[in-house]
């Protein structure tokens, strides 16, 4: 994992780069009392960031210590025997609080950690949230993001869960266990992504802001997922919130990439703001933010096609070709469909043939669109 300090207007942030419930139709709390820290309110160094807390677990009694020592020794020395067999003598004495103490003794053996945690879960001992966070931290440190994601997802899938209360508790435990058990910022990216995936967009935004207090900025890839889920909302509220998040996140250190801008361009086009989308496309390269790709152009072209601005479309196609970008079937279909709608079926066919001459292979949708156009004009 790469970690990079970002300097913006004299202020420093940590940019984290990492690997990666049905959303409601409204987001009533997403931006309510969610104050993004402005650069001017922060110190010029990371010394102003809140430090992660030290880990100080409850001390075991002498009897507990003996049991933990026996269990730790037995599972470390096992060969091929299953844990359920070698731990049979200790089952009646084992309690949930023993789990963390045992984990402290075996944390350097990742496979053993997973096996023991699974043994505890199968016994219906129901590990504490703190213990779950510890295993999540260990999994991320072992570069097993899939397991970390699964452990987080499993928690949110519990029935009758008080999401609001559980969210606050989960975040608190994740931060509390970070310094001692992992210190890998990727854990916060993964947690953020899972919140987005299960539809907890309000909580994801709150979590994003909370991590700023610790000098950490959620990765651009994770933020792209957040933008994408917001923009997928069927009404204008989600789209407007996408635009707002894009602006606010950039103010606190998120360096948006091409994929981010493509989400924004798509959102603007869906809102009917095609000219603004086109302006953003131009600004991407002019200001050196990132380089537009085929998707960037295709989205704007589709927007102009829907608006009937065919002359601008042709100019954009020419601009794409000058930059060595080949229109894809989606671009082609947008143009053909727009021409067919205005009764210019012959022109649509001409465009199709020209595209094929340039090596662009149309899909079935393009042919279907053209055939339908010819049928309508007789």
Tab-separated table of C-alpha atoms in Angstrom, residues 11-250:
chain	number	residue	atom	x	y	z
A	11	UNK	CA	-1.672	22.206	4.627
A	12	UNK	CA	-0.787	18.554	4.747
A	13	UNK	CA	-2.977	15.507	4.602
A	14	UNK	CA	-2.297	11.845	4.311
A	15	UNK	CA	-3.661	10.366	1.117
A	16	UNK	CA	-4.339	6.688	1.467
A	17	UNK	CA	-4.312	4.574	-1.658
A	18	UNK	CA	-5.733	1.092	-1.361
A	19	UNK	CA	-7.116	-1.832	-3.251
A	20	UNK	CA	-11.149	-1.829	-3.077
A	21	UNK	CA	-28.639	-2.575	2.595
A	22	UNK	CA	-29.803	-1.327	-0.549
A	23	UNK	CA	-29.471	2.440	-0.695
A	24	UNK	CA	-32.525	4.444	0.155
A	25	UNK	CA	-34.000	6.822	-2.395
A	26	UNK	CA	-33.341	9.776	-0.123
A	27	UNK	CA	-30.315	10.752	1.936
A	28	UNK	CA	-31.829	12.876	4.706
A	29	UNK	CA	-28.806	13.070	6.953
A	30	UNK	CA	-25.980	12.915	4.444
A	31	UNK	CA	-24.982	16.549	4.597
A	32	UNK	CA	-26.805	17.574	7.734
A	33	UNK	CA	-24.366	18.713	10.411
A	34	UNK	CA	-21.588	17.111	8.360
A	35	UNK	CA	-19.008	19.889	8.448
A	36	UNK	CA	-16.071	19.245	6.186
A	37	UNK	CA	-12.924	20.733	7.643
A	38	UNK	CA	-11.755	23.687	5.605
A	39	UNK	CA	-8.064	24.001	4.870
A	40	UNK	CA	-7.900	27.359	6.633
A	41	UNK	CA	-8.984	25.785	9.912
A	42	UNK	CA	-6.159	23.265	9.986
A	43	UNK	CA	-2.564	23.590	11.129
A	44	UNK	CA	0.229	23.680	8.561
A	45	UNK	CA	1.511	20.297	9.666
A	46	UNK	CA	0.214	16.915	10.635
A	47	UNK	CA	1.030	17.684	14.287
A	48	UNK	CA	-2.490	19.101	14.568
A	49	UNK	CA	-3.955	15.705	13.758
A	50	UNK	CA	-5.463	13.734	16.591
A	51	UNK	CA	-3.211	10.773	17.548
A	52	UNK	CA	-4.611	7.270	17.478
A	53	UNK	CA	-5.284	6.008	21.005
A	54	UNK	CA	-3.028	3.546	22.796
A	55	UNK	CA	-4.441	0.084	23.275
A	56	UNK	CA	-4.928	-0.917	26.916
A	57	UNK	CA	-6.934	-4.126	27.318
A	58	UNK	CA	-8.368	-5.400	30.542
A	59	UNK	CA	-5.822	-7.357	32.596
A	60	UNK	CA	-6.552	-11.073	33.060
A	61	UNK	CA	-6.712	-12.646	36.501
A	62	UNK	CA	-4.129	-15.251	37.497
A	63	UNK	CA	-6.591	-18.034	36.690
A	64	UNK	CA	-7.444	-16.451	33.332
A	65	UNK	CA	-3.751	-16.032	32.546
A	66	UNK	CA	-3.110	-19.708	33.159
A	67	UNK	CA	-5.974	-20.772	30.888
A	68	UNK	CA	-4.883	-18.354	28.146
A	69	UNK	CA	-1.309	-19.640	28.400
A	70	UNK	CA	-2.426	-23.268	28.106
A	71	UNK	CA	-4.683	-22.567	25.123
A	72	UNK	CA	-2.019	-20.483	23.366
A	73	UNK	CA	0.622	-23.154	23.887
A	74	UNK	CA	-1.604	-25.996	22.734
A	75	UNK	CA	-2.724	-24.337	19.508
A	76	UNK	CA	0.816	-23.174	18.686
A	77	UNK	CA	2.163	-26.699	19.072
A	78	UNK	CA	-0.574	-28.459	17.155
A	79	UNK	CA	0.317	-30.168	13.931
A	80	UNK	CA	-2.507	-31.364	11.735
A	81	UNK	CA	-5.107	-31.886	14.442
A	82	UNK	CA	-8.267	-29.759	14.182
A	83	UNK	CA	-8.676	-27.107	16.856
A	84	UNK	CA	-11.982	-28.507	18.044
A	85	UNK	CA	-10.181	-31.671	19.100
A	86	UNK	CA	-7.163	-30.227	20.863
A	87	UNK	CA	-9.221	-27.518	22.581
A	88	UNK	CA	-11.910	-29.902	23.810
A	89	UNK	CA	-10.488	-29.950	27.383
A	90	UNK	CA	-10.746	-26.160	27.611
A	91	UNK	CA	-14.198	-25.613	26.123
A	92	UNK	CA	-16.091	-25.519	29.394
A	93	UNK	CA	-13.757	-22.900	30.865
A	94	UNK	CA	-13.396	-20.692	27.788
A	95	UNK	CA	-15.194	-17.345	27.858
A	96	UNK	CA	-15.527	-14.547	25.313
A	97	UNK	CA	-13.090	-12.312	27.204
A	98	UNK	CA	-10.352	-14.933	26.790
A	99	UNK	CA	-10.326	-14.454	23.018
A	100	UNK	CA	-8.433	-11.156	22.957
A	101	UNK	CA	-5.831	-12.411	25.413
A	102	UNK	CA	-5.178	-15.471	23.263
A	103	UNK	CA	-5.005	-13.308	20.135
A	104	UNK	CA	-2.271	-11.242	21.793
A	105	UNK	CA	-0.167	-14.408	22.010
A	106	UNK	CA	-0.756	-15.663	18.458
A	107	UNK	CA	-1.149	-12.451	16.441
A	108	UNK	CA	2.005	-13.109	14.404
A	109	UNK	CA	0.536	-16.332	12.977
A	110	UNK	CA	-2.245	-15.137	10.676
A	111	UNK	CA	-3.610	-18.566	9.775
A	112	UNK	CA	-3.752	-19.519	13.420
A	113	UNK	CA	-5.608	-16.297	14.219
A	114	UNK	CA	-8.272	-17.106	11.622
A	115	UNK	CA	-8.586	-20.726	12.724
A	116	UNK	CA	-8.964	-19.758	16.369
A	117	UNK	CA	-11.451	-16.984	15.614
A	118	UNK	CA	-13.505	-19.436	13.561
A	119	UNK	CA	-13.406	-21.945	16.418
A	120	UNK	CA	-14.746	-19.298	18.791
A	121	UNK	CA	-17.535	-18.327	16.365
A	122	UNK	CA	-18.569	-21.944	15.787
A	123	UNK	CA	-18.964	-22.385	19.540
A	124	UNK	CA	-21.520	-19.550	19.420
A	125	UNK	CA	-19.333	-17.596	21.802
A	126	UNK	CA	-20.119	-14.445	19.800
A	127	UNK	CA	-16.825	-12.510	19.845
A	128	UNK	CA	-16.986	-8.915	20.991
A	129	UNK	CA	-16.831	-6.119	18.427
A	130	UNK	CA	-13.388	-5.277	19.749
A	131	UNK	CA	-12.192	-8.811	19.017
A	132	UNK	CA	-13.690	-8.630	15.521
A	133	UNK	CA	-11.878	-5.340	14.885
A	134	UNK	CA	-8.624	-6.904	16.059
A	135	UNK	CA	-8.963	-9.743	13.552
A	136	UNK	CA	-9.877	-7.209	10.846
A	137	UNK	CA	-6.702	-5.244	11.628
A	138	UNK	CA	-4.604	-8.421	11.496
A	139	UNK	CA	-6.216	-9.454	8.189
A	140	UNK	CA	-5.442	-6.096	6.572
A	141	UNK	CA	-1.852	-6.236	7.835
A	142	UNK	CA	-1.609	-9.682	6.227
A	143	UNK	CA	-2.880	-8.106	2.965
A	144	UNK	CA	-6.016	-10.236	3.097
A	145	UNK	CA	-8.506	-7.503	2.199
A	146	UNK	CA	-11.087	-10.091	1.178
A	147	UNK	CA	-11.251	-11.527	4.697
A	148	UNK	CA	-11.301	-8.066	6.277
A	149	UNK	CA	-14.179	-7.068	4.021
A	150	UNK	CA	-16.061	-10.255	4.860
A	151	UNK	CA	-15.659	-9.718	8.611
A	152	UNK	CA	-17.060	-6.195	8.286
A	153	UNK	CA	-19.908	-7.260	5.978
A	154	UNK	CA	-20.910	-10.128	8.267
A	155	UNK	CA	-21.386	-7.679	11.109
A	156	UNK	CA	-23.715	-5.414	9.109
A	157	UNK	CA	-25.762	-8.376	7.941
A	158	UNK	CA	-26.840	-9.233	11.487
A	159	UNK	CA	-30.630	-9.181	11.962
A	160	UNK	CA	-32.275	-6.525	14.150
A	161	UNK	CA	-29.109	-4.428	14.227
A	162	UNK	CA	-29.341	-0.849	15.480
A	163	UNK	CA	-27.311	0.628	12.624
A	164	UNK	CA	-26.765	4.051	14.169
A	165	UNK	CA	-25.566	2.783	17.544
A	166	UNK	CA	-23.559	-0.056	16.009
A	167	UNK	CA	-21.859	2.314	13.571
A	168	UNK	CA	-20.606	4.577	16.349
A	169	UNK	CA	-19.391	1.589	18.361
A	170	UNK	CA	-17.726	-0.066	15.358
A	171	UNK	CA	-15.841	3.100	14.386
A	172	UNK	CA	-14.706	3.644	17.962
A	173	UNK	CA	-13.384	0.068	18.269
A	174	UNK	CA	-11.728	0.172	14.840
A	175	UNK	CA	-9.843	3.339	15.758
A	176	UNK	CA	-9.018	2.012	19.223
A	177	UNK	CA	-7.421	-1.199	17.902
A	178	UNK	CA	-5.612	0.431	14.965
A	179	UNK	CA	-2.339	1.478	16.584
A	180	UNK	CA	-1.564	-1.772	18.413
A	181	UNK	CA	-2.959	-4.368	16.028
A	182	UNK	CA	-2.401	-3.120	12.511
A	183	UNK	CA	-1.422	0.466	11.725
A	184	UNK	CA	-2.348	-0.127	8.080
A	185	UNK	CA	-4.539	2.751	6.809
A	186	UNK	CA	-6.084	0.442	4.214
A	187	UNK	CA	-8.398	-0.800	6.950
A	188	UNK	CA	-10.259	2.511	6.878
A	189	UNK	CA	-10.648	2.382	3.088
A	190	UNK	CA	-12.141	-1.096	3.334
A	191	UNK	CA	-14.498	-0.096	6.152
A	192	UNK	CA	-15.613	2.978	4.172
A	193	UNK	CA	-16.223	0.884	1.044
A	194	UNK	CA	-18.333	-1.663	2.917
A	195	UNK	CA	-20.475	1.129	4.365
A	196	UNK	CA	-21.094	2.347	0.822
A	197	UNK	CA	-21.774	-1.154	-0.505
A	198	UNK	CA	-24.418	-1.894	2.130
A	199	UNK	CA	-26.114	1.453	1.478
A	200	UNK	CA	-24.991	3.317	4.610
A	201	UNK	CA	-24.060	6.455	2.693
A	202	UNK	CA	-24.810	8.857	5.539
A	203	UNK	CA	-22.512	6.887	7.821
A	204	UNK	CA	-19.827	6.661	5.129
A	205	UNK	CA	-19.771	10.456	4.853
A	206	UNK	CA	-19.580	10.848	8.632
A	207	UNK	CA	-16.726	8.324	8.729
A	208	UNK	CA	-14.870	10.194	5.965
A	209	UNK	CA	-15.012	13.404	7.999
A	210	UNK	CA	-14.011	11.633	11.205
A	211	UNK	CA	-10.834	10.237	9.636
A	212	UNK	CA	-9.762	13.768	8.696
A	213	UNK	CA	-9.370	14.394	12.425
A	214	UNK	CA	-6.655	11.718	12.438
A	215	UNK	CA	-4.872	13.153	9.391
A	216	UNK	CA	-6.165	10.486	7.027
A	217	UNK	CA	-7.960	11.003	3.728
A	218	UNK	CA	-9.925	8.075	2.319
A	219	UNK	CA	-8.437	6.861	-0.996
A	220	UNK	CA	-9.680	8.224	-4.308
A	221	UNK	CA	-10.760	4.732	-5.393
A	222	UNK	CA	-12.959	4.389	-2.318
A	223	UNK	CA	-14.338	7.896	-2.802
A	224	UNK	CA	-15.155	7.029	-6.419
A	225	UNK	CA	-17.313	4.172	-5.160
A	226	UNK	CA	-19.109	6.643	-2.886
A	227	UNK	CA	-19.688	9.086	-5.767
A	228	UNK	CA	-20.893	6.288	-8.019
A	229	UNK	CA	-23.469	5.063	-5.488
A	230	UNK	CA	-24.706	8.600	-4.908
A	231	UNK	CA	-25.030	9.269	-8.626
A	232	UNK	CA	-26.936	6.026	-9.175
A	233	UNK	CA	-29.856	7.447	-7.221
A	234	UNK	CA	-32.887	7.773	-9.478
A	235	UNK	CA	-33.814	11.326	-8.468
A	236	UNK	CA	-31.989	14.640	-8.675
A	237	UNK	CA	-31.171	14.690	-4.947
A	238	UNK	CA	-28.537	11.994	-5.259
A	239	UNK	CA	-27.041	13.659	-8.325
A	240	UNK	CA	-26.860	17.068	-6.646
A	241	UNK	CA	-25.222	15.447	-3.621
A	242	UNK	CA	-22.691	13.852	-5.952
A	243	UNK	CA	-21.702	17.289	-7.246
A	244	UNK	CA	-21.494	18.658	-3.722
A	245	UNK	CA	-19.373	15.764	-2.459
A	246	UNK	CA	-17.020	16.101	-5.422
A	247	UNK	CA	-16.333	19.714	-4.516
A	248	UNK	CA	-16.082	19.193	-0.756
A	249	UNK	CA	-13.855	16.117	-0.917
A	250	UNK	CA	-11.353	17.897	-3.173
